[in-house]
CSV table of C-alpha atoms in Angstrom, one decimal:
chain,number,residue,atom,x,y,z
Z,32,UNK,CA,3.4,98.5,-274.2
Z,33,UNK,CA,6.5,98.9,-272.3
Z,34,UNK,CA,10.2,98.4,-273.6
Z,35,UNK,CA,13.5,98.7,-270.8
Z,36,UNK,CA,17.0,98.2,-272.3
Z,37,UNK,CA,19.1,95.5,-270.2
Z,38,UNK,CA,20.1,98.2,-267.8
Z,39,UNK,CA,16.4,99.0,-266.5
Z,40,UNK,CA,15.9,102.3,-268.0
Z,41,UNK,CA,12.5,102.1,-270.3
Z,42,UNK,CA,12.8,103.4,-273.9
Z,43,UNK,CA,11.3,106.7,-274.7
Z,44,UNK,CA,7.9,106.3,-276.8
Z,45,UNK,CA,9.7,108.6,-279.4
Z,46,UNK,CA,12.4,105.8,-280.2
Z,47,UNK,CA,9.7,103.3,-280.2
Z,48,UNK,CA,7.6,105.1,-282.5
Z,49,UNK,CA,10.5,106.1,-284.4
Z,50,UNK,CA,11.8,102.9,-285.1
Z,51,UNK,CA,8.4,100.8,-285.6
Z,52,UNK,CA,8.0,103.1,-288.4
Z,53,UNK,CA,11.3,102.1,-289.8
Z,54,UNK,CA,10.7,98.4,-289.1
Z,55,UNK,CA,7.0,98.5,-291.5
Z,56,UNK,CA,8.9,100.5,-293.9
Z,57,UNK,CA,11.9,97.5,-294.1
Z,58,UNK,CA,9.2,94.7,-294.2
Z,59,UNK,CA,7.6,97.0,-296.9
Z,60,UNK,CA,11.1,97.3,-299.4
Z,61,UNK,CA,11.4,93.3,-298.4
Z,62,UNK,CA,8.6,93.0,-300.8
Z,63,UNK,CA,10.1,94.9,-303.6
Z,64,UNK,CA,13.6,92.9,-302.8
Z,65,UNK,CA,11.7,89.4,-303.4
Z,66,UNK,CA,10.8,89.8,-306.4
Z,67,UNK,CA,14.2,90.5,-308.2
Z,68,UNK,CA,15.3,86.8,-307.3
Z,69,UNK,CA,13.8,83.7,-309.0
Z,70,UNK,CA,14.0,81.5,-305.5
Z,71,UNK,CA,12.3,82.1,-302.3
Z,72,UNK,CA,14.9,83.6,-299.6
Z,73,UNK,CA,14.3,84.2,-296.1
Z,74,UNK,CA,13.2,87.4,-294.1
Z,75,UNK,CA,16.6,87.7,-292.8
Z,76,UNK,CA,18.4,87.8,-295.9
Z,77,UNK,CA,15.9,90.4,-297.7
Z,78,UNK,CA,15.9,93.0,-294.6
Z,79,UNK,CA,19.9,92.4,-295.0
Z,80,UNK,CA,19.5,93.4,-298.9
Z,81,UNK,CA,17.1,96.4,-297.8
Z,82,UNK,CA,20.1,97.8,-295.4
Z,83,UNK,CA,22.8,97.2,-297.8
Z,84,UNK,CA,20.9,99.8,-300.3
Z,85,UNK,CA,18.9,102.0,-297.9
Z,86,UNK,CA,21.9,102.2,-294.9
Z,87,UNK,CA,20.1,105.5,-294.2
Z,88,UNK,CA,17.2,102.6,-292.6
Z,89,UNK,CA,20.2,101.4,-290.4
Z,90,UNK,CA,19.8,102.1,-286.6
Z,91,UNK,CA,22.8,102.5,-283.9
Z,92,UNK,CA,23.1,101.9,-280.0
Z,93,UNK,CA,19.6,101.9,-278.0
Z,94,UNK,CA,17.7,102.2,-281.5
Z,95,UNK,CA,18.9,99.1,-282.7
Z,96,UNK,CA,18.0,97.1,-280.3
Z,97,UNK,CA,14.8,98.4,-280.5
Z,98,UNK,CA,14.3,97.0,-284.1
Z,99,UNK,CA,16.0,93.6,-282.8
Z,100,UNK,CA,12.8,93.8,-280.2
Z,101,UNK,CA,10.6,94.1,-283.2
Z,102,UNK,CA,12.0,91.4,-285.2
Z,103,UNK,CA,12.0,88.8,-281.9
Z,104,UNK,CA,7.8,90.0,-281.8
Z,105,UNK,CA,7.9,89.3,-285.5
Z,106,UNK,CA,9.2,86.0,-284.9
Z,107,UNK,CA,6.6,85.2,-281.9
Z,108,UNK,CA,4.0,85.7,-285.5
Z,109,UNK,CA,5.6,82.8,-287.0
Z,110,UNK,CA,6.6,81.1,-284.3
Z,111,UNK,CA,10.2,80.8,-285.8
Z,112,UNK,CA,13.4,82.4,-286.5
Z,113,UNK,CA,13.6,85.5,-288.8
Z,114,UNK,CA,16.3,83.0,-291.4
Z,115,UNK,CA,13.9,80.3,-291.8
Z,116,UNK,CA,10.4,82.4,-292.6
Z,117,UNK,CA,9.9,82.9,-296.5
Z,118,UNK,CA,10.4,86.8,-298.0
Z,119,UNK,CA,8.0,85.9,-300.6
Z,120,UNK,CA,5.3,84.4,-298.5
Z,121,UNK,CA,5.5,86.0,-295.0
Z,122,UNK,CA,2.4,88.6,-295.8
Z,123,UNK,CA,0.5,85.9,-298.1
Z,124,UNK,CA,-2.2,86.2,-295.3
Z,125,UNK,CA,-5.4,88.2,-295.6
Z,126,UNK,CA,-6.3,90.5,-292.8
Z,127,UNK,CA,-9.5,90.1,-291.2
Z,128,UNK,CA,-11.7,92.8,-289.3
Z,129,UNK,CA,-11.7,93.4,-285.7
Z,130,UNK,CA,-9.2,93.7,-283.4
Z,131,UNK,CA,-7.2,91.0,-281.2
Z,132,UNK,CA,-9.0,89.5,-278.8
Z,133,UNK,CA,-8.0,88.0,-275.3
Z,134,UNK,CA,-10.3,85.3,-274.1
Z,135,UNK,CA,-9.7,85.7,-270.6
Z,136,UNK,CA,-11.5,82.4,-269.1
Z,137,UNK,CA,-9.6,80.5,-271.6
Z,138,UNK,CA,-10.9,78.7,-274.5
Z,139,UNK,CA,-13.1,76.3,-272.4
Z,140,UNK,CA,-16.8,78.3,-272.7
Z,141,UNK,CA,-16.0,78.1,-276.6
Z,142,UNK,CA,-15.5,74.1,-276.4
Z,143,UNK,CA,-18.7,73.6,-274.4
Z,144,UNK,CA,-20.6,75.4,-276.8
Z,145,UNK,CA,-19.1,73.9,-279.8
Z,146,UNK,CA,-19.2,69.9,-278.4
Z,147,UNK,CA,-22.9,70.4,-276.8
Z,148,UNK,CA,-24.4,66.9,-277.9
Z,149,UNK,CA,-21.6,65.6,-279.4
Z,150,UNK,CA,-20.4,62.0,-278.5
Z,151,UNK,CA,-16.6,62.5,-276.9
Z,152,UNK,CA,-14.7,59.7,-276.2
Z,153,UNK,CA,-11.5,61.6,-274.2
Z,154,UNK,CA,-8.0,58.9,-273.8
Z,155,UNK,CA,-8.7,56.9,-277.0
Z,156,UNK,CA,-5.3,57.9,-278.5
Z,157,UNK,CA,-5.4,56.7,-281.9
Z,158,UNK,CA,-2.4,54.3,-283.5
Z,159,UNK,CA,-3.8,53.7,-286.9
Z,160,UNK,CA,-6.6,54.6,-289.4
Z,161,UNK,CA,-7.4,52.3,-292.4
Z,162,UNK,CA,-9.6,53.3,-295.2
Z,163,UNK,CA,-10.9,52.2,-298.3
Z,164,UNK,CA,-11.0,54.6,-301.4
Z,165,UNK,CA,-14.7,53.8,-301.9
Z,166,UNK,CA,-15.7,52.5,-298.5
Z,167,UNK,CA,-15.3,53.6,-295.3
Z,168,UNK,CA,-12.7,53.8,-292.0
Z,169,UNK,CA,-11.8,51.9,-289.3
Z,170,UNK,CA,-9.7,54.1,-286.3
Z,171,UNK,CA,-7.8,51.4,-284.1
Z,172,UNK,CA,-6.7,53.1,-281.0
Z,173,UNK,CA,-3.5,52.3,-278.7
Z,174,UNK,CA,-5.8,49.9,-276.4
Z,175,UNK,CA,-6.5,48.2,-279.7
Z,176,UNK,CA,-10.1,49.2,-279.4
Z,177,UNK,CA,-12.1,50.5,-282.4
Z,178,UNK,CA,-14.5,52.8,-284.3
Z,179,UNK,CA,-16.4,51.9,-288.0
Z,180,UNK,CA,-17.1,55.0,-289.8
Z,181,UNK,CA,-17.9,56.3,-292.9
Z,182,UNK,CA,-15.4,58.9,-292.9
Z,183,UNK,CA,-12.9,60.3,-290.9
Z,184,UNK,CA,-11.8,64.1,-290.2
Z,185,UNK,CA,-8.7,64.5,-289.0
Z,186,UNK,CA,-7.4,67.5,-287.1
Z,187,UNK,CA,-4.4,66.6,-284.9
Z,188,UNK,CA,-1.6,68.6,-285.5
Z,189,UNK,CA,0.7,68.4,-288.2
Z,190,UNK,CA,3.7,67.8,-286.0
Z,191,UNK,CA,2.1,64.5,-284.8
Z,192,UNK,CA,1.6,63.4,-288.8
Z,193,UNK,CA,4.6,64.3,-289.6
Z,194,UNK,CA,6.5,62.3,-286.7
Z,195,UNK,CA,3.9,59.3,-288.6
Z,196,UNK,CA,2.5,58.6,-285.0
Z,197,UNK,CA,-0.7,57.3,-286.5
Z,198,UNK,CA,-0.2,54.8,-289.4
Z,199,UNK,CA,-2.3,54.9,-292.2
Z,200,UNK,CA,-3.4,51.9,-294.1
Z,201,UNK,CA,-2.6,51.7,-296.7
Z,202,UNK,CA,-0.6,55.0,-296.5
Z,203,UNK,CA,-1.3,58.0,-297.9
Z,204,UNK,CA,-0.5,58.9,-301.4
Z,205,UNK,CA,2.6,60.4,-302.1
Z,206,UNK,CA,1.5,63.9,-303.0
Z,207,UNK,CA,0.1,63.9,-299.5
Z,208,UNK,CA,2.7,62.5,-297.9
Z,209,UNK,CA,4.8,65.4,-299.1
Z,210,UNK,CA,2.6,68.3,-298.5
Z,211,UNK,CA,2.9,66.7,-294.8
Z,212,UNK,CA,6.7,66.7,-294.5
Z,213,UNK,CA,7.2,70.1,-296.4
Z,214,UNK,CA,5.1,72.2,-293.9
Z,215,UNK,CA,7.4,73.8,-291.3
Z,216,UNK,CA,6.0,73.5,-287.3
Z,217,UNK,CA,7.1,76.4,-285.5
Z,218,UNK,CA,7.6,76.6,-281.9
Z,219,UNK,CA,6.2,79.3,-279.7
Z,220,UNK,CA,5.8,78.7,-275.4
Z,221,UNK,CA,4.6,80.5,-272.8
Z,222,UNK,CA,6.0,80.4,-269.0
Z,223,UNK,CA,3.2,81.7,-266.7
Z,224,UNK,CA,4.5,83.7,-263.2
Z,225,UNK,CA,2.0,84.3,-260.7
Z,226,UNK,CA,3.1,86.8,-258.3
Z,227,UNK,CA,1.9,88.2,-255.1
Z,228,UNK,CA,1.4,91.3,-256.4
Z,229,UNK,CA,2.0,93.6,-259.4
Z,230,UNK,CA,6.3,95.2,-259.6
Z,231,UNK,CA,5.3,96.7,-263.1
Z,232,UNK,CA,4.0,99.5,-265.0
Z,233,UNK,CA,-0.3,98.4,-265.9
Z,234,UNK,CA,0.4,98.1,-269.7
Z,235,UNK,CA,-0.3,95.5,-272.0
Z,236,UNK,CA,2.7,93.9,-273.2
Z,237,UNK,CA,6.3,94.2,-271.5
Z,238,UNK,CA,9.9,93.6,-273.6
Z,239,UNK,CA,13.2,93.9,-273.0
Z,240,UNK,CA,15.2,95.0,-276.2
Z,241,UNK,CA,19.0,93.5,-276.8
Z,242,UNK,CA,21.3,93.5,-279.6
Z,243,UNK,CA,20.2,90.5,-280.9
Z,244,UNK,CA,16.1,89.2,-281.4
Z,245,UNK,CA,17.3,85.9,-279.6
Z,246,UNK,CA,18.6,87.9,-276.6
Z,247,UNK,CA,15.2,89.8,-276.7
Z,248,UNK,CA,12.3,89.2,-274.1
Z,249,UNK,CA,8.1,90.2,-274.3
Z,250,UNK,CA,5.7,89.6,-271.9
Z,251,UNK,CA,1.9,89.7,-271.6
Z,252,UNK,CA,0.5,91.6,-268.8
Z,253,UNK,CA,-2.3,89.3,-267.6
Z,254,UNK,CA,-3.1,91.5,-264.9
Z,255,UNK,CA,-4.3,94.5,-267.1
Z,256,UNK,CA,-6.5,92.3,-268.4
Z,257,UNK,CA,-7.9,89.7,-265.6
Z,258,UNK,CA,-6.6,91.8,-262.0
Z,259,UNK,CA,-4.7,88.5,-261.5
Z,260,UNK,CA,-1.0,89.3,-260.5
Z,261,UNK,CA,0.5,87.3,-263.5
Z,262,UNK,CA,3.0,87.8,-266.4
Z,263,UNK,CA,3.3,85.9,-269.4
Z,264,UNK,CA,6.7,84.9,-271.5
Z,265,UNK,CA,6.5,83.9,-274.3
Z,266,UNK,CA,9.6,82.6,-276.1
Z,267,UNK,CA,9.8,81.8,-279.7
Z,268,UNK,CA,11.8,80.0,-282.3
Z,269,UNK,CA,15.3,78.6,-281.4
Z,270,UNK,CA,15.0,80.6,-278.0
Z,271,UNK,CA,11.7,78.2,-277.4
Z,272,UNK,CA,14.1,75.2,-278.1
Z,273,UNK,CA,16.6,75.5,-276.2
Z,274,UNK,CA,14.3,76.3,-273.0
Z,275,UNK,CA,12.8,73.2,-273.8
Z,276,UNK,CA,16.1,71.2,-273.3
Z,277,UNK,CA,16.0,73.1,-269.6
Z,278,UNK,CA,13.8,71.6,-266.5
Z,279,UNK,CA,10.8,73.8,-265.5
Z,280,UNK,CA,13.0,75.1,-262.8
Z,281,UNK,CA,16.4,76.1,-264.3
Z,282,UNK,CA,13.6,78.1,-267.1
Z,283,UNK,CA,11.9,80.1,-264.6
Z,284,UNK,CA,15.5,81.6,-263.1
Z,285,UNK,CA,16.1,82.7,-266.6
Z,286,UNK,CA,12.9,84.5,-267.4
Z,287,UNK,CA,13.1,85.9,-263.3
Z,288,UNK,CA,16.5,87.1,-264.8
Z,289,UNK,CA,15.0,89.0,-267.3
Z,290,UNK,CA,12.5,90.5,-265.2
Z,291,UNK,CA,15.2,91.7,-262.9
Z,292,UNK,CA,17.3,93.1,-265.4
Z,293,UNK,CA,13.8,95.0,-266.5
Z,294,UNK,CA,13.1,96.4,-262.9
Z,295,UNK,CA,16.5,96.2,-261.0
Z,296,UNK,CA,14.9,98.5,-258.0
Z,297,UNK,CA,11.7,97.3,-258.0
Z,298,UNK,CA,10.8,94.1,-255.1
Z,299,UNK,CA,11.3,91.4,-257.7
Z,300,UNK,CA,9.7,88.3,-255.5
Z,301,UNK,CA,10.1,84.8,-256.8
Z,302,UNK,CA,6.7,83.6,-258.6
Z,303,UNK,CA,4.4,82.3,-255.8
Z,304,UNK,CA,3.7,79.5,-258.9
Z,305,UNK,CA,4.5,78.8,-262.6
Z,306,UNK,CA,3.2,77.0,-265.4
Z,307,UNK,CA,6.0,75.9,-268.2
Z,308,UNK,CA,4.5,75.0,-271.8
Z,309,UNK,CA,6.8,72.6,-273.7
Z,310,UNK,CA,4.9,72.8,-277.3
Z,311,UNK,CA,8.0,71.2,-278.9
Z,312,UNK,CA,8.0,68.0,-277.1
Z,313,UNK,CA,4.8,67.9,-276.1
Z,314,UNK,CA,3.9,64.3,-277.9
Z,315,UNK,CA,0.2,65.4,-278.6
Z,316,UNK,CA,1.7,69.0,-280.4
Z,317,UNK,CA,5.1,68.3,-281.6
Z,318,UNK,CA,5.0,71.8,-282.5
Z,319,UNK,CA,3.3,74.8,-281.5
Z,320,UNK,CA,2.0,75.8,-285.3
Z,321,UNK,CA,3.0,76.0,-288.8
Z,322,UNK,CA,4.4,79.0,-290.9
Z,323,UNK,CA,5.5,80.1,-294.1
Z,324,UNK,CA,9.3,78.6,-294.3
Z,325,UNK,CA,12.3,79.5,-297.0
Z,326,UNK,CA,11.0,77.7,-300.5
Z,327,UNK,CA,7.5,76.0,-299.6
Z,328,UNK,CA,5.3,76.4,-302.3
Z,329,UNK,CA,2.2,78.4,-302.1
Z,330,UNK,CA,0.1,75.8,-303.3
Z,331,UNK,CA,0.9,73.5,-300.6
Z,332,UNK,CA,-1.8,74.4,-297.8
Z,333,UNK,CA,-4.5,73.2,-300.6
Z,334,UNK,CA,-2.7,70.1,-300.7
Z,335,UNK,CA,-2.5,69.9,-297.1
Z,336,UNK,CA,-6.1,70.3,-296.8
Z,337,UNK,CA,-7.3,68.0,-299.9
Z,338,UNK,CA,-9.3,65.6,-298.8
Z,339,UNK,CA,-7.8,61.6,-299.2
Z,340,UNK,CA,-10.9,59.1,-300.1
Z,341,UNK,CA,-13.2,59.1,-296.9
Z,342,UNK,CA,-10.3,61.0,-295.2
Z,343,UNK,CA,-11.1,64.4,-294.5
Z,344,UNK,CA,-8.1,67.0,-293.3
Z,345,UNK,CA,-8.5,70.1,-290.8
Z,346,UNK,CA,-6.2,72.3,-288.7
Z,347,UNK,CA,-4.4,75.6,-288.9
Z,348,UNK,CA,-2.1,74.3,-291.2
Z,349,UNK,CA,-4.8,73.6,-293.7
Z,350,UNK,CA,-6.3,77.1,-293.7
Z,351,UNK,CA,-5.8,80.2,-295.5
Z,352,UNK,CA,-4.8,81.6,-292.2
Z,353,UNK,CA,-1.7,79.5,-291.1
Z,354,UNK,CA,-1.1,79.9,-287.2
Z,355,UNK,CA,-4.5,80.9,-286.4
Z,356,UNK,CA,-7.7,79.7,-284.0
Z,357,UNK,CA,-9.8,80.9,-286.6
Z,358,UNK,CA,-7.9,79.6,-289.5
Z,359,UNK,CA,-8.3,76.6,-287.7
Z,360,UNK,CA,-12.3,76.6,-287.1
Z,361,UNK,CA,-12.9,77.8,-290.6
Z,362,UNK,CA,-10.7,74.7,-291.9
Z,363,UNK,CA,-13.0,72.5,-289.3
Z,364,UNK,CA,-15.9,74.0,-291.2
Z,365,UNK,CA,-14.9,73.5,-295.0
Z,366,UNK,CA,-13.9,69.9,-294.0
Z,367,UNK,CA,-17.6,69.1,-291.8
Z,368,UNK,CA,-19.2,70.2,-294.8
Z,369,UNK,CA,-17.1,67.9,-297.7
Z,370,UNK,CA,-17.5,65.1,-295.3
Z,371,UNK,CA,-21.0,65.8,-295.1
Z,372,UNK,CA,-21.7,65.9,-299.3
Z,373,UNK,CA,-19.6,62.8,-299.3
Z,374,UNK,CA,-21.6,60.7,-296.9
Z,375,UNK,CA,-24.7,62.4,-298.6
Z,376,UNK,CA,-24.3,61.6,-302.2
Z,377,UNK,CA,-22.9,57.8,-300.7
Z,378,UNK,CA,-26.6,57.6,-299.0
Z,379,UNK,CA,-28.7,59.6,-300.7
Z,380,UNK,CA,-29.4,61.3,-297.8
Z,381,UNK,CA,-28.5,65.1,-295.8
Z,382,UNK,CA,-29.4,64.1,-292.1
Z,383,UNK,CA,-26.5,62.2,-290.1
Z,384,UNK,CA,-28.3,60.9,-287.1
Z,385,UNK,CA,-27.5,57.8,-285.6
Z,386,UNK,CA,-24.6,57.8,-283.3
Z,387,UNK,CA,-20.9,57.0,-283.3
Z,388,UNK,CA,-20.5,53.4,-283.6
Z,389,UNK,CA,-17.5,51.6,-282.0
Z,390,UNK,CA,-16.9,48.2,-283.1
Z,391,UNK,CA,-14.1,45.9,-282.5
Z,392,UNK,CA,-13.8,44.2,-285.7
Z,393,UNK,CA,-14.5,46.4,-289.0
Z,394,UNK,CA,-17.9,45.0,-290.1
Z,395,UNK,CA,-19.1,45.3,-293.5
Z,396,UNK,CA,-16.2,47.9,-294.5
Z,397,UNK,CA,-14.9,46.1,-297.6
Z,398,UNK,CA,-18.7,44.6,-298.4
Z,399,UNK,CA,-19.3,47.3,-301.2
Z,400,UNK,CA,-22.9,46.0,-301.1
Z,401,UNK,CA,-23.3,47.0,-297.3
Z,402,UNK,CA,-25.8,49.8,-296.7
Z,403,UNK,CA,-25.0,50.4,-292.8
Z,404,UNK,CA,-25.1,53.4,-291.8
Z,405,UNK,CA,-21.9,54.4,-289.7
Z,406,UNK,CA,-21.3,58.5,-288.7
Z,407,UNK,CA,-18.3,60.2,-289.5
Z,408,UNK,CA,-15.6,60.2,-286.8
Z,409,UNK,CA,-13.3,63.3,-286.3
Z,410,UNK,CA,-10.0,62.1,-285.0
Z,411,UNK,CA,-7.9,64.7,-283.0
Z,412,UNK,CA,-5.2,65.3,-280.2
Z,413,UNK,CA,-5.6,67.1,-276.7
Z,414,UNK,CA,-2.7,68.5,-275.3
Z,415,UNK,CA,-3.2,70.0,-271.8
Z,416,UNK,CA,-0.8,72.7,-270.8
């Protein structure tokens, strides 16, 4: 990657080396800090402690606001501002082999391989689910259409159960409930520029470092990767909101700002088109994804992910790898297969065949006697950015 102070000049690799060094040994004495304190305190408040009695870890002028670039990309992890992510739970993540990858066509080839024969029923948005302990579910959708199941897996995000936009009935139980509302939703967008050609260097990842993380900028290089002239900002945390209060317009001119304080004699063109992600708002998201906030408890994502009768729960949010696409699909997984032994011990049976059943009046559901057969549903949210 790439790093330009707000003048234009780009940072010499040896400060950049220099100081990432310095930044893994801070988050490395934040874990020593943590543990001298009873309650949880934020990133922000350890690193502080770490300075306080290592000032020799301190950086100055064009170094420091290297390290503020490094915090802001830290941020971008969680999706949130260094004072609100949890010292004692920030690195609770296990690492997993392989490198990053970058799917270049996009996530679609993944979904067509993954739905291939599955029944999809695409602007059903659903406005209520109601279960029975020891029967089954009936999903009423805004049209007041419906589906008879017998079980339900639901993966919409947690910002959208959180706001309570689907009602459950009766509701959830409490402990639930409040695994729900403790889980912090993060915000993280991306403003896509294509241009008519290329104005900077073929690396992966461009920034812009300032004395604070908020003032800080990074930017994907989708042309090193795809030959397509495009750059990606992405904007985290409180930076994110407050570019969502902006129209698309008003948020390009401030990331073109950037890009011209980056290359002030290169031929900065305006973006021949843009794209503007509003994860925040966006009433299918509410939230881009979840992360470790000041104080949760680390026994929260297992009741996030605790199934609820014939409710079954999936998502990133549920997963041992908060954040993640394949903490998601493994979370997918573990709930396919509970909902799967459920419906199998209720019928004495391992093959689910028949397919989805819609109904508009909930048939048999409180009959405990009824032996109809009825597939699980999996009930999620499509957002479209």
């Amino acid at each position: 990657f790439a790093l330009f102070d707000e003048n234009g000049l780009q940072v010499d690799r040896a400060t950049v080396s220099e100081v990432e060094r310095t930044f893994e040994l801070v988050l490395e004495e934040t874990k020593i800090v943590r543990n001298e304190f009873e309650e949880d305190k934020s990133v922000a408040e350890a690193m502080a402690l770490v300075f306080e009695r290592r000032p020799e870890l301190r950086s100055e002028g064009l170094a420091m606001a290297v390290l503020q670039w490094y915090i802001c990309r830290f941020e971008g992890w969680f999706a949130a501002d260094i004072n609100a992510i949890s010292a004692q739970l920030w690195d609770m993540e296990a690492l997993t082999e392989g490198g990053h990858g970058l799917l270049v066509n996009g996530y679609e080839p993944i979904l067509d391989a993954l739905s291939e024969g599955l029944d999809i029923r695409l602007n059903h948005r659903v406005s209520e689910i109601r279960w029975l302990r020891y029967g089954g579910v009936q999903v009423v959708t805004e049209d007041m259409g419906s589906f008879v199941a017998d079980a339900a897996i639901i993966t919409v995000p947690i910002g959208v159960l959180q706001a309570k936009r689907i009602t459950f009935n009766p509701s959830l139980p409490d402990w639930k409930q409040m695994a729900i509302d403790a889980t912090a939703v993060g915000n993280e967008n991306k403003v896509a520029l294509l241009f008519e050609k290329p104005f900077w260097p073929n690396v992966e990842f461009l920034g812009i470092v300032a004395p604070t993380p908020y003032e800080c900028s990074y930017f994907l290089n989708w042309h090193k990767a795809t030959g397509n002239p495009v750059l990606v900002f992405m904007p985290a945390g409180s930076l994110a909101n407050d570019l969502e209060m902006l129209p698309d317009e008003k948020v390009v001119e401030f990331v073109m700002s950037k890009l011209r304080c980056m290359f002030p004699k290169a031929p900065v063109t305006d973006p021949l088109q843009y794209r503007v992600t509003r994860w925040g708002t966006d009433e299918d998201s509410l939230g881009c994804y979840s992360y470790d906030k000041v104080g949760l408890s680390e026994t929260n994502m297992e009741a996030l992910g605790q199934s609820v009768g014939p409710l079954f729960f999936a998502g990133e949010a549920m997963s041992d790898f908060m954040g993640t696409v394949h903490g998601a699909f493994s979370s997918g997984i573990r709930a396919a297969e509970e909902c799967r032994a459920r419906c199998a011990e209720k019928y004495m049976a391992l093959q689910l065949a028949l397919p989805m059943t819609a109904a508009s009046e909930m048939d048999n559901l409180k009959d405990k006697r009824a032996t109809k057969h009825l597939p699980p549903l999996m009930v999620s949210r499509l957002a479209v950015a």
